[in-house]
Structure formats: C-alpha cells, structure tokens
Amino acid sequence: MTVQPPQQSTTGDDATATVLGRDGETERILRCVTREPGPARTLLVLGEEGIGRTALLRHVRERATADGVLVLAAQGWAEDPRHAPACLHQLLAPPVRDALAALPAAQQRALTAVPRADGELPAAVTALLDRLAASRPVLVCVDDADLCDRALPEALFAAARRLSGRPLTVLLAARHETALPGPPPGTEILRLGPLDGASAAALLDRQPAAPTGRHRLEILAEAAGNPLALVELGRGAPGPAKAVRHAPVEHTFGVRVEALPAATRRALLYAAAAGPGETVAAVMAALGTGDLAVWAPAEAAGLVVLAEDRFDFRHPLARSAAYLGRPAGERQQAHRELARTAVPPEARARHLAAATVGTDAPVAAALEASAWRHGDAVEAARALEQAARLSPRPPDRARRLAEALTAAHATGDPGWVRELYERLVQDGTEPEFGCAAAGALASALSHESAQREAFELLADASEHFPAVDRTLALALAGLAAGIAAQSGLPEHTAALPALLDRARRADASGRWRPAMAGPRARLDTPHTRRALTALVTAATTAGTAPRPRSATHSAAPAATHSAAFAGPVAAPVAGAVLAAVARQADEADVDLGQSRTADERLRAARAFGLRGWSVLPFVDTLLATGRFAEAQAVVEDAQTEAAVLRLPRLQADLETQALTVRALRGTLPPEPWFTPSVWRAVCLDENRATHARLLRARGLASLTRGDMEDAWRRLRDLFTADGAPLHPFLSARAVAELAVAAQRTGRSAEALPILDRVLADQGDRPSTRMTLLLHHATALAGPDGEAEQHFQLALVNHGAHRWPWECAHVRLNYAIWLRRCRRTREARQQLTTVLETAERLGAGALAVAAGGELRASGAAPAPAPACAGPLEQLTAQQRQIVQLVARGLSNREIGERLFLSPRTVGSHLYNVYPKLGISSRHQLRDLVRGR
C-alpha cells in the first residue's frame, strides 16, 4: 500500500507552490525532456512515501505540456494489484487514439486486449511511441511505476532502447529502484530528499489552522522535511479546530504496525518513546529482553532499521503510528520502564515527566536541573516548560515558566515566546520574572520588526520594576541599546542614559536574588556587567566620536572570564556584547574574533533568538574586512533559520546583505532581488538599520552595473536633506561609495556638505576605518588640488590593512585620478595591486573595474583573475540568459522575457557551456551562485 503525497499548496492553480522547495529537481527533470531527435532519454525519480513525487511529476507534466510536448501520463494503483494492468490503458488516452488506430491489428490487440499477451507488448509500445514522436516531442510519465504491471516499465524501457532517433523521454517515479526492471544504460536517477528547512516551514504554515510555537518546531523536527508527514502531523497538533490524527496515518503505517506480532509492536512503542541519543541497549533493557529477533518483523515491514547502537524509523509517520497507535496507559508504562534504564539524567527526567499525570515536584526539579545539560536552547525551553507544568507550588511554577520563556526567547520562535509570556502574565508574577518576560517579548518583537513597541515595553519594565536585579537591569538596558541601534530613532538613543542610570542604581544596590538559575544567572560577574555598561554607553554616542580603546579593553575580560564557566549560551552572549563594543570603535580584530566564536556557539546551541542580535553586525564586519565568501556562507545559513522561525525583519536584513555580497563579488543575479511578502511586514521608518542596509546594497548593485544615477539616488538617501545620517552608525560607513557616485554623476558639490557633517560627527579622533573612508571621500568630492594628498593619507593610515577591500577601492580611484593626470605608469602600479587584492578577496566587481582601467591605460591584456568571474567572457545577452537559467527559468520562459525563441536560447547555452567549462544547468546555477 502506498501513501499519496499531499498537495503542497492551498491556492488552487498556483503551480509553483505545488512543488515548494523543488526548483532544482524540477529543472533537472525538464533538462532531461528531450525536444530534438536523438537517443531517447530515461529518468527515474525515487523517494519515500509522501516525499512529493506525485506533486513534482504533475508540475513537470504541466510545464512540458506548455512547452508543446505531448505528455502521456499514468498512475500506479495501490489499493488492488488486480488493477495494475490499467496503467497501460491510462496511457492510451484520446490524444493517442489516432496513432493507435494506425498500428497493425496485432499490435493494437497487444495494447488493448484484456488479458493481454505480454510478450508482444514491447514491440507494440515501441511502434506506438515511434509514431507519436514522429511529429512532436513525447514525454511518457508514470507515477508509482513500481505498483504497475511489471510488463509496462519493461516495455517502456525497451522502447527507449530502440528509438534512437526520436524526441522521446520516459519518466518513471517509484519508491525504490529495485522495484523496477533494469533500466537502459545512461538512465538518470533523481533521488528526492527531504525539503530544506525553509520550504518545510512554509509548507506547514500553509496548512489550515497551522500550529504555532513549540508544537510547530516539534512537528518540523519530527517530520524531517517529508511533505506528507508535515501535513499529517500538522493536522494532529494541539490547538483550536484540531481533529484527531488523519486517516492516512492510521490506515497506512498504522496498518503495518498492527499487522506485527504483539512483542514487536511493544518494541516499536519503546523505540518511538526513546529520545535522541538513547541506545538500543537501553531500550532492550527497558523491554526486559536481549533477543534482537523481536525487531525482525518490523525491519521486514520497512518500518525500522537497527543501525549500530541506535534505531532509525524509516519514515516519520512510522514513528508516529508506533507511538500514538498505542493506548495512553501503554505509553506511560513504556516511559516508566525507559526511565528505569536511562543513564543520562535528562533522559530519565524526560521519561518520568511523560509518565506523570498531574504534578510532581521531584520530577519537575529533575527537569529543571538537566534542562541546559547539552546546551540546546530548544530542548531546554521544552524541558523547563514541562517542569513548570509539573510544579505543584506556584512560586516554583512561575520561576520555571520564566526560565522557559527566557529559553524560548533564545530559540528565536516568536510564537512560543508569546504563548509563554501570556501564561506568565496571567499567573501574576514577581518583578524579576516580569522584567525577564518583558525582555524576552521585546527581543521577539524586534526580530519581527516592531522596534517602537519593543522599546516601549523595555522602558515600561525598567520604570515599573526598578532595581529588581543588577544583572537583569543591565541586560534590559543592553537589549534596549540593541533595539535603539536597529531602529536608529533619535528618541530611542536619547532614552538610553535613563535606562543605564536605573541599571547602575540596581548594580550599586548589590541586589541579587538567584531566583532564576539559568544562563542569565551565570552572567552575573563584574566583567560581564562592565561589558554591558560599555555597550549601552557606546550606543548613546553612536554616530559620533567612537569610544576610546579603553572602553573595549575594560570590557575585554568579560568574554574570557564568562567562557570559563558560563555555559553554551551565556559565554557567547558575553562575547557578542564585547564584539558590539569593539564594533562601535571599528576595532575589527576584536570584533571578528569575538563575533565568530559567538556565532559558532550560538548556532550549535540552536539559539537563533540570541544569534539574531549578533549575526547581522558580524556579517557587516565580514563584508567590511573583505571576507566575502565567509559572509555569504553565514548569510545563507542565517536566512534558513530566519525563514523557519518566521522573523521577517531579520529576513529582510539578510536579503540586503546577500545582495551586498553579490554586488561586491560581481555575481549579481537578475532582479527581483527581494521577497515582497517579507518586506511588506517591515516598517522601514522604525527599522532604519534595515533601511540603511537596503539603500547601500542597492547602491552597490547599481555601481556594479554601471548605473551611476541610480547609485547616487540610493546612497544619497542614506542622509537627510540637511546631511544628517539616516542611521547614526551605518550611514557614515557608506560615505566613500556616496562620493564615488557623486563624482561619476557630477554631484560632488552636493556631497561635500554631507562629508562635512560626517567628519564633524566623528570628532577629533575618528577611528582608523573612518579616517580611511573620509580621506577617500574627500579625495573624490573635494578640491582636485588636494585629491592626491587625501588618497595618500588614506593609504598610509596606520592599521588600514585591516580593511583590505576599502584600501583597494582607494587605490582604484587613485589610479583613475593618476591616469587622468597622465601619470600612467604610477596608475598601472596601483591597478596591479588592486587586481592582486581583488583576486585574493574574490572581489569580482573590483577586479572588473581594475581590469578595464588597466586596458584603458594601455597595459597588455592579462588573463582575467579568477575573482573577476568567468561570466565576463560572455556577451551581454549570454550573461542575461545565464542569470535567468540560474534562477530556474526554462528556455521558453527565458525566450518570452528576452523576445527570443526557445531554440535560440538553447543555441546560446550550447555555446556558453564550453566557455564556462561546464555541461549542465545544475553546474551553471552553482557557478553563478559562486559555489
């Protein structure tokens, strides 16, 4: 019996949504659909139940039909093997009746007779397909081919072998390759894997009454990217309007489980109840037997496999059926037995909790004590929430619920944070817990986009719960500083001193009640409190003269001291705080070292709620220091997390950073560059950091494309009409790019007041980086007689080597100035250095510009450096086609956009592949994406 994959869309005719997350697979299949005479092609699409084979094949059929391909489709029958011969009859639909009637009578009988003579079938199928493919391309598409009469795939494979001069493609989908007869040589095999995290989350969120919070994360983890499991488990999740488990779970995997011997069903229940890391030995001990033969029937049924010392269920719904199909009493007994044999304390506590009805103080205490044992924020939040549920005493329940809320905030799931916040507020709580709850909710609101609401929540908590706890008060002030940096609103920055003053009063009082013993408690050290104070102080002066180095150095012990004892979350938080202080002073070495370590640890802890505060500045610093490949990897990873957790503001910021990387690397994709649904959820007026990143990204993209007018418009908007920065920190760091656009468009006079304002804001001691940028900008926009002096001052600046891309950018513009002054030899020297730096950094746009200047200076053409990108050797139209192919468009779709025929597009690609040293669209997509 098979399981039909779900419709992956609730929007009717939205064909794109029906194959959510399968763009690459769709393109690969369509590449195999031959449209020209030649050897017939065969492709097998393999994947487990519910992985999306049917939806994918349906979409491919629609695309092929739209391209003028004759599609013959059939579906295997699961319910009754007697219907297997009907697969052939499905192929004989009305469009093929004329060709069928033209066949010899014997071949017609072989195709239509019931019962038929299978020995005559291959020749008859070959003759029919030969006739059909004589006039147009043909795609034979059979889903669940392993459930068809075996003679049909044999006949189709035979036809593919024999018809070498026809545009014929045979596409079969099945669960296992071994279920089909031997395919012809050269058959391509596409194995469908699980959906990626972002696509899985999007599919789950499209379901009616989709789950939220903890239940949503649990379903995403349990379904492991299987579309059917996402739909079915989503239907069974707790919540309003939720029904019991849907029939397919019970009538497919449940049937298989019920058909097993009682001892095997019991063993499967225990295996399903066991958590990650629990061994076969522990489960066997709980079962009270050492005979592994008890698993043989389940393995034979394809439900489970024993791999070394662990169990692997073959399908997410198999685990669900094995566990939920048993009565509650049996499940509780399984957990009690597993608790008896469990070795790790957190596993024992989890099983005892699952077996407990009502409250149980010892079990709640055990859950709380072991919650952070593995440093996983998701597991900690789940354990602490359960500990609160089991707590008989209201004070213990409130404390554990507050700890659960803090941990849920660390995970980054705003739905989970809201659920726990509402419960905590309803219960009524002590000031410490109210402050912690306000901080958690404010952080979630900020990640979503609501900076004003988040800041007001913190200000209100600070005012109504004064001096509750020295570390908590400083942490709230630090969070407020982060929100102020994101909003860029002057009123937020102006309110920070009052928040810091209240925190200092709490610190001076020495009040410390270890009511919350989680990671926040471990941050209560003088070093960490000093770092938080430095962070808030630096935020109050953002955009003006940077803090002296002593501020960073005084905070420096916080990270190393905390790392020695503070655990997997507290230590990277302390490091991120230090990195933020260093960033305000443009101290790249400290910033990078602390940011990189913090990012790695927070990622390992699944703490994207905390990582969301540090990952964007981390990427900004990576970009500023020329680490483009690392920046792109960090952005791509964070984009998946932000999409899974539904954090639109972070998604928007990451999209701007992704575009910035592409612009600097010279690998700009075609527009559109941004996701409309994400940006509709973001208010730019209260997210000026996001707005500034957007403007700079668009400005850099326009500079890369040579559209100087658009670059000027974008970069000019980083400052108000009177020259004030849109964002107090980020706007000033785009001043050199603004000057480039101003010079190229003849607007240097308009740029000068802005430069004067930025220079004044930096005070008497600008940072090394700002000194470099200001000299560069002044050389471009200031008096021409002073240009060389400013170029040279920018380059001899002590410590400027920490900003290699920006130094190379200075050299490029200096060389342009030198060439204009007819000092060609000196210009070439500068340009040679620029090319070397660009090649080392992978700065393709810079390399292309330097190469063009070298040629203009009369230098002998040199081979383009690797970083310039192989696309530079293509014509403009070929580059357009390549970029559209990389986005997943078919030849027909590309032709419609560029007013070309699909054949012309194919001809261009035929010429492009040898130039780029590749042979397929898949390789082309990776090349364009810089992989």
XYZ file of C-alpha atoms in Angstrom, residues 131-691:
561
model
C 4.539 7.011 -34.477
C 3.703 9.645 -31.854
C 7.246 11.027 -31.638
C 7.496 11.388 -35.395
C 5.569 14.659 -35.253
C 6.302 16.142 -31.822
C 8.333 15.526 -28.639
C 6.803 12.908 -26.337
C 7.072 12.518 -22.559
C 5.810 9.280 -21.009
C 5.285 9.914 -17.304
C 4.348 7.044 -14.967
C 3.930 7.721 -11.253
C 4.188 4.853 -8.751
C 5.603 2.727 -11.541
C 6.552 0.058 -9.006
C 2.810 -0.575 -8.499
C 2.106 -1.025 -12.203
C 2.166 -4.294 -14.043
C 5.882 -5.058 -14.402
C 5.414 -5.543 -18.129
C 4.725 -1.826 -18.637
C 8.075 -0.407 -17.429
C 9.826 -3.247 -19.256
C 8.068 -2.226 -22.471
C 8.824 1.466 -21.944
C 12.495 0.746 -21.297
C 12.589 -1.402 -24.429
C 11.107 1.439 -26.468
C 13.686 3.853 -25.069
C 16.479 1.499 -26.139
C 15.147 1.065 -29.664
C 14.002 4.584 -30.548
C 17.309 6.357 -31.015
C 16.147 8.973 -33.495
C 13.010 10.294 -31.861
C 12.417 13.077 -29.269
C 11.192 10.663 -26.589
C 11.588 10.839 -22.805
C 10.474 8.138 -20.361
C 9.982 9.363 -16.788
C 9.139 6.859 -14.060
C 8.646 7.523 -10.350
C 8.851 4.863 -7.659
C 9.814 4.292 -4.057
C 12.766 2.003 -4.725
C 14.962 1.400 -7.721
C 14.935 -2.348 -7.072
C 11.159 -2.478 -7.626
C 11.623 -1.791 -11.366
C 13.123 -3.902 -14.154
C 16.585 -2.962 -15.325
C 16.573 0.490 -16.954
C 18.543 1.224 -20.130
C 22.188 2.313 -19.899
C 22.526 6.033 -19.288
C 19.324 6.309 -17.288
C 19.461 9.264 -14.920
C 18.357 8.716 -11.338
C 16.978 11.547 -9.226
C 16.551 10.712 -5.553
C 14.169 13.093 -3.836
C 15.421 14.080 -0.419
C 13.583 15.936 2.322
C 12.574 19.554 1.908
C 15.013 22.124 3.220
C 14.101 23.842 6.470
C 12.632 26.992 4.934
C 10.469 25.078 2.456
C 9.276 22.646 5.123
C 8.266 25.542 7.365
C 6.476 27.287 4.500
C 4.513 24.135 3.677
C 3.490 23.606 7.294
C 2.427 27.238 7.622
C 0.151 26.915 4.583
C -1.972 24.255 6.229
C -5.387 25.137 7.672
C -5.101 26.098 11.356
C -1.317 25.678 11.157
C 0.408 25.056 14.506
C 2.478 27.706 16.237
C 5.132 27.933 18.917
C 6.625 24.803 20.430
C 4.254 22.458 18.587
C 5.311 23.929 15.258
C 9.001 23.390 15.972
C 8.325 19.852 17.199
C 6.432 18.977 14.019
C 9.187 20.414 11.832
C 11.731 18.295 13.697
C 9.619 15.129 13.686
C 8.592 15.386 10.027
C 12.230 15.766 8.942
C 11.268 17.512 5.710
C 8.756 14.905 4.488
C 5.785 16.793 2.967
C 3.171 14.189 3.882
C 4.439 13.999 7.454
C 4.287 17.785 7.733
C 0.659 17.816 6.630
C -0.464 14.854 8.722
C 1.380 15.799 11.890
C 0.149 19.363 11.480
C -3.424 18.112 11.436
C -2.888 16.283 14.701
C -1.157 19.105 16.586
C -2.938 20.538 19.629
C -4.867 23.719 19.195
C -8.216 25.135 18.160
C -10.151 23.307 15.467
C -7.731 20.397 15.544
C -9.056 16.987 14.634
C -7.681 13.638 15.630
C -4.933 12.085 13.570
C -5.890 11.939 9.935
C -6.847 8.639 8.391
C -3.746 8.112 6.199
C -1.576 7.793 9.294
C -3.792 5.100 10.783
C -4.656 3.319 7.560
C -1.158 3.043 6.118
C 1.612 2.970 8.692
C -0.865 2.067 11.412
C -1.977 -0.967 9.415
C 1.615 -2.108 9.061
C 2.211 -1.732 12.786
C -0.984 -3.579 13.720
C -0.008 -6.467 11.450
C 3.120 -7.116 13.530
C 3.381 -9.571 16.437
C 2.482 -8.116 19.848
C 6.087 -8.286 21.081
C 7.296 -6.345 18.042
C 4.567 -3.722 18.458
C 5.672 -3.262 22.059
C 9.307 -2.952 20.974
C 8.368 -0.319 18.384
C 6.480 1.635 21.044
C 9.559 1.696 23.264
C 11.783 2.714 20.348
C 9.381 5.519 19.418
C 9.259 6.722 23.033
C 13.051 6.769 23.311
C 14.688 10.130 22.727
C 17.741 11.163 20.730
C 20.904 9.524 21.964
C 19.176 6.625 23.722
C 20.791 3.384 22.675
C 19.499 0.011 21.550
C 20.910 -1.434 24.768
C 18.838 0.962 26.898
C 15.652 0.127 25.008
C 16.325 -3.611 25.190
C 16.896 -3.290 28.933
C 13.572 -1.481 29.288
C 11.886 -4.223 27.274
C 13.396 -6.819 29.580
C 14.848 -8.949 26.791
C 18.122 -9.310 24.985
C 16.718 -11.046 21.909
C 17.155 -8.736 18.916
C 14.981 -11.064 16.833
C 11.988 -9.156 18.177
C 12.809 -6.424 15.635
C 12.921 -8.680 12.575
C 9.216 -8.340 11.626
C 9.406 -4.529 11.853
C 12.540 -4.464 9.716
C 10.920 -6.749 7.162
C 7.886 -4.436 7.047
C 10.151 -1.490 6.262
C 9.276 0.380 9.453
C 12.574 0.486 11.311
C 16.231 -0.329 10.866
C 18.827 -1.052 13.535
C 21.966 0.945 12.755
C 24.896 0.243 15.066
C 23.564 1.093 18.528
C 20.517 3.140 17.579
C 17.086 2.844 15.986
C 16.129 4.632 12.783
C 12.482 4.729 11.777
C 12.270 4.552 8.010
C 9.573 7.225 7.856
C 8.498 9.983 10.266
C 4.915 8.713 10.229
C 6.092 5.219 11.144
C 7.328 6.563 14.478
C 4.084 8.474 14.955
C 1.968 5.398 14.241
C 4.067 3.187 16.531
C 3.660 5.631 19.423
C 0.235 7.234 19.026
C -1.386 3.997 17.956
C -0.968 2.543 21.451
C -3.220 3.364 24.435
C -2.103 6.108 26.825
C -1.511 3.591 29.615
C 0.909 1.596 27.481
C 2.781 4.755 26.509
C 3.130 5.785 30.153
C 4.367 2.320 31.078
C 6.951 2.485 28.290
C 8.256 5.783 29.618
C 8.437 4.430 33.179
C 10.482 1.440 32.017
C 12.734 3.631 29.895
C 13.267 5.977 32.852
C 14.352 2.999 34.937
C 17.130 2.082 32.476
C 18.079 5.568 31.222
C 21.601 6.701 32.078
C 21.670 10.430 31.214
C 19.759 12.380 33.876
C 17.948 14.471 31.271
C 16.626 11.323 29.552
C 15.427 9.910 32.857
C 13.705 13.193 33.740
C 12.043 13.374 30.335
C 10.614 9.857 30.610
C 9.397 10.396 34.150
C 7.666 13.585 33.031
C 5.977 11.815 30.123
C 4.710 9.133 32.508
C 3.376 11.635 35.048
C -0.249 12.716 35.249
C -0.787 15.847 37.335
C 2.058 17.485 39.262
C 5.235 16.009 40.683
C 7.784 18.206 42.465
C 10.795 15.821 42.237
C 10.273 15.241 38.523
C 9.884 18.981 37.908
C 13.112 19.636 39.805
C 14.921 16.981 37.774
C 13.742 18.536 34.517
C 14.877 21.977 35.624
C 18.271 20.733 36.780
C 19.043 18.964 33.497
C 17.410 21.406 31.065
C 20.635 23.041 29.846
C 22.818 19.952 30.201
C 23.502 19.725 26.463
C 23.391 23.452 25.816
C 20.469 23.185 23.409
C 18.038 26.088 23.703
C 15.117 24.218 22.132
C 15.477 21.222 24.435
C 15.999 23.493 27.440
C 12.855 25.509 26.729
C 10.805 22.351 26.259
C 12.090 20.807 29.496
C 11.551 23.974 31.512
C 8.026 24.423 30.174
C 7.235 20.859 31.195
C 8.863 21.437 34.586
C 6.539 24.402 35.124
C 3.534 22.242 34.257
C 4.561 19.609 36.812
C 5.324 22.114 39.612
C 2.780 21.968 42.468
C 3.954 25.202 44.163
C 3.042 28.495 42.413
C 6.443 30.156 43.113
C 8.298 27.228 41.554
C 5.895 27.167 38.643
C 6.390 30.889 37.999
C 10.175 30.656 38.206
C 10.343 27.709 35.816
C 7.901 29.316 33.431
C 10.068 32.449 33.395
C 13.130 30.304 32.698
C 11.219 28.533 29.923
C 10.298 31.905 28.443
C 13.930 33.019 28.544
C 14.995 29.806 26.804
C 12.194 30.089 24.224
C 13.382 33.614 23.503
C 16.845 32.161 22.917
C 15.414 29.774 20.292
C 14.010 32.737 18.379
C 10.457 31.446 17.901
C 8.122 34.424 18.483
C 5.009 32.261 18.708
C 6.494 30.226 21.526
C 7.592 33.394 23.323
C 4.091 34.851 23.135
C 2.456 31.665 24.402
C 4.691 31.519 27.471
C 4.532 35.275 28.042
C 0.731 35.186 28.173
C 0.771 32.297 30.629
C 3.301 34.018 32.863
C 1.400 37.301 32.885
C -1.896 35.543 33.588
C -0.401 33.773 36.591
C 0.804 37.063 38.084
C 4.437 37.093 38.968
C 7.244 38.703 40.912
C 9.104 41.721 39.486
C 12.143 39.660 38.455
C 10.007 37.410 36.325
C 8.047 40.321 34.889
C 11.271 42.000 33.787
C 12.606 38.808 32.241
C 9.311 38.295 30.424
C 9.388 41.858 29.088
C 12.925 41.365 27.806
C 12.057 38.115 26.041
C 8.975 39.563 24.357
C 10.790 42.769 23.397
C 13.518 40.755 21.700
C 10.945 38.768 19.717
C 9.120 41.950 18.714
C 12.367 43.483 17.495
C 13.205 40.453 15.360
C 9.765 40.702 13.781
C 10.055 44.473 13.057
C 8.210 46.281 15.893
C 11.038 48.397 17.341
C 8.834 51.077 18.893
C 6.652 48.551 20.698
C 9.721 46.616 21.847
C 11.486 49.687 23.216
C 8.361 50.941 24.996
C 7.952 47.543 26.630
C 11.506 47.690 28.000
C 11.185 51.285 29.144
C 7.945 50.450 30.943
C 9.510 47.416 32.632
C 12.519 49.467 33.710
C 10.266 52.130 35.208
C 7.817 49.837 36.988
C 10.325 47.276 38.266
C 13.264 49.444 39.355
C 16.377 47.846 40.792
C 14.949 44.344 40.718
C 18.204 42.608 39.920
C 21.551 44.097 38.933
C 22.323 41.781 36.007
C 18.752 41.745 34.730
C 18.589 45.548 34.810
C 21.831 45.814 32.835
C 20.707 43.114 30.420
C 17.487 45.019 29.726
C 19.490 48.202 29.166
C 21.782 46.295 26.797
C 18.768 44.938 24.924
C 17.364 48.454 24.691
C 20.687 49.567 23.203
C 20.371 46.854 20.573
C 16.831 47.943 19.735
C 17.955 51.568 19.516
C 20.740 50.554 17.128
C 18.221 48.706 14.963
C 15.575 51.419 14.978
C 18.026 54.286 14.503
C 15.422 56.544 16.087
C 16.890 59.540 17.964
C 14.303 59.244 20.729
C 15.455 55.709 21.487
C 19.088 56.745 21.712
C 18.115 59.685 23.915
C 16.292 57.366 26.334
C 19.263 55.050 26.892
C 21.033 57.115 29.600
C 17.969 56.901 31.863
C 17.814 53.121 31.420
C 21.522 52.840 32.139
C 21.158 55.040 35.210
C 18.464 52.742 36.634
C 20.646 49.734 35.910
C 23.605 51.347 37.655
C 21.457 52.052 40.694
C 20.479 48.393 40.766
C 24.136 47.428 40.459
C 25.121 49.826 43.232
C 22.453 48.367 45.490
C 24.101 44.984 45.038
C 20.697 43.373 44.897
C 20.937 39.860 43.592
C 18.357 37.210 44.166
C 19.223 33.997 42.381
C 15.566 33.331 41.647
C 16.411 32.385 38.073
C 19.299 29.971 37.954
C 19.639 29.704 34.186
C 22.246 31.234 31.883
C 21.345 34.782 32.949
C 22.411 33.968 36.492
C 25.797 32.823 35.201
C 26.326 36.221 33.596
C 26.331 37.948 36.986
C 30.030 38.765 37.087
C 31.783 42.136 37.385
C 33.389 41.634 33.979
C 30.103 40.976 32.196
C 28.351 43.833 33.943
C 31.206 46.108 32.868
C 30.826 44.933 29.256
C 27.078 45.590 29.297
C 27.672 49.053 30.718
C 30.237 49.775 27.987
C 27.785 48.570 25.340
C 24.994 50.892 26.457
C 27.392 53.802 26.879
C 28.765 53.263 23.373
C 25.234 53.107 21.968
C 24.426 56.512 23.436
C 27.254 58.011 21.358
C 26.638 56.032 18.158
C 27.477 58.021 15.071
C 29.752 60.421 16.910
C 33.350 60.069 18.016
C 33.962 56.395 18.840
C 34.607 55.214 22.321
C 38.274 55.205 23.255
C 40.045 51.880 23.066
C 39.999 51.721 26.838
C 36.256 51.061 26.692
C 36.803 47.905 24.711
C 39.782 46.876 26.780
C 37.937 47.367 30.054
C 35.178 45.115 28.780
C 37.539 42.540 27.292
C 37.796 40.249 30.324
C 34.048 39.641 30.138
C 34.260 37.194 27.290
C 37.212 35.187 28.528
C 36.000 35.151 32.125
C 32.468 34.115 31.140
C 33.719 31.472 28.738
C 35.386 29.674 31.597
C 32.167 28.870 33.395
C 29.068 30.356 31.823
C 27.994 27.538 29.569
C 26.925 27.330 25.938
C 24.607 30.359 25.869
C 25.956 32.787 28.430
C 29.542 32.678 27.153
C 28.771 33.621 23.536
C 26.363 36.313 24.745
C 29.222 37.893 26.681
C 31.433 37.601 23.599
C 28.779 39.195 21.404
C 28.496 42.091 23.848
C 32.243 42.664 23.657
C 32.124 42.443 19.855
C 29.418 45.109 19.787
C 31.552 47.438 21.912
C 34.548 46.831 19.632
C 32.412 47.455 16.552
C 31.468 50.928 17.737
C 35.192 51.735 17.840
C 35.879 49.976 14.491
C 38.256 47.547 16.208
C 37.942 44.820 13.602
C 40.272 42.239 15.143
C 38.438 42.098 18.468
C 35.080 42.313 16.736
C 35.800 39.444 14.337
C 37.357 37.177 16.932
C 34.514 37.514 19.406
C 31.761 37.548 16.771
C 33.000 34.428 15.021
C 33.247 32.455 18.260
C 29.862 33.690 19.471
C 28.208 32.838 16.157
C 29.577 29.302 16.132
C 28.465 28.638 19.704
C 25.012 30.144 19.352
C 24.458 28.180 16.175
C 25.461 24.967 17.940
C 23.069 25.823 20.780
C 20.178 26.411 18.331
C 19.842 29.859 19.877
C 18.887 31.941 16.852
C 16.908 34.331 19.031
C 20.226 35.400 20.552
C 22.183 34.910 17.350
C 19.805 37.253 15.557
C 21.258 40.121 17.566
C 24.849 39.405 16.577
C 24.742 37.798 13.129
C 23.886 40.966 11.161
C 26.710 43.090 12.642
C 29.000 40.069 12.247
C 28.231 39.929 8.520
C 28.661 43.710 8.253
C 32.164 43.334 9.685
C 32.979 40.369 7.435
C 31.986 42.452 4.422
C 33.925 45.481 5.607
C 37.073 43.398 6.064
C 36.781 41.675 2.687
C 35.761 38.214 3.882
C 33.099 37.805 1.224
C 32.956 34.012 0.970
C 32.588 33.643 4.726
C 29.948 36.371 4.777
C 27.941 34.624 2.078
C 28.041 31.309 3.953
C 26.897 32.945 7.192
C 24.095 34.809 5.405
C 22.769 31.698 3.663
C 22.705 29.732 6.900
C 21.010 32.556 8.800
C 18.446 33.051 6.026
C 17.236 29.491 6.502
C 16.909 29.961 10.258
C 15.068 33.265 9.908
C 12.651 31.770 7.382
C 11.937 28.723 9.555
C 11.285 30.917 12.591
C 9.241 33.475 10.612
C 11.291 36.542 11.504
C 10.567 38.987 8.657
C 12.804 41.820 9.779
C 15.816 39.536 10.026
C 14.893 38.005 6.671
C 14.823 41.481 5.142
C 18.199 42.428 6.608
C 19.742 39.185 5.408
C 18.383 39.725 1.898
C 20.133 43.097 1.787
C 23.367 41.519 2.956
C 23.037 38.754 0.375
C 22.700 41.399 -2.341
C 25.685 43.305 -0.939
C 27.837 40.173 -1.136
C 26.748 39.561 -4.725
C 27.454 43.141 -5.710
C 30.935 43.093 -4.204
C 31.731 39.699 -5.726
C 30.440 40.768 -9.122
C 27.842 37.995 -9.288
C 24.612 39.987 -9.288
C 21.538 37.875 -10.003
C 18.742 39.279 -12.145
C 16.019 41.234 -10.399
C 13.845 40.908 -8.370
C 16.318 40.716 -5.514
C 13.871 40.812 -2.625
C 10.854 38.853 -1.380
C 7.766 41.112 -1.423
C 5.954 39.288 1.388
C 8.954 39.779 3.676
C 9.315 43.487 3.005
C 5.591 44.141 3.389
C 5.967 43.052 7.021
C 8.792 45.502 7.774
C 8.248 49.152 8.663
C 11.400 50.897 7.457
C 10.665 54.044 9.432
C 11.308 52.228 12.713
C 13.969 49.918 11.249
C 16.491 52.397 9.946
C 19.361 49.934 10.158
C 17.460 47.706 7.729
C 16.694 50.723 5.541
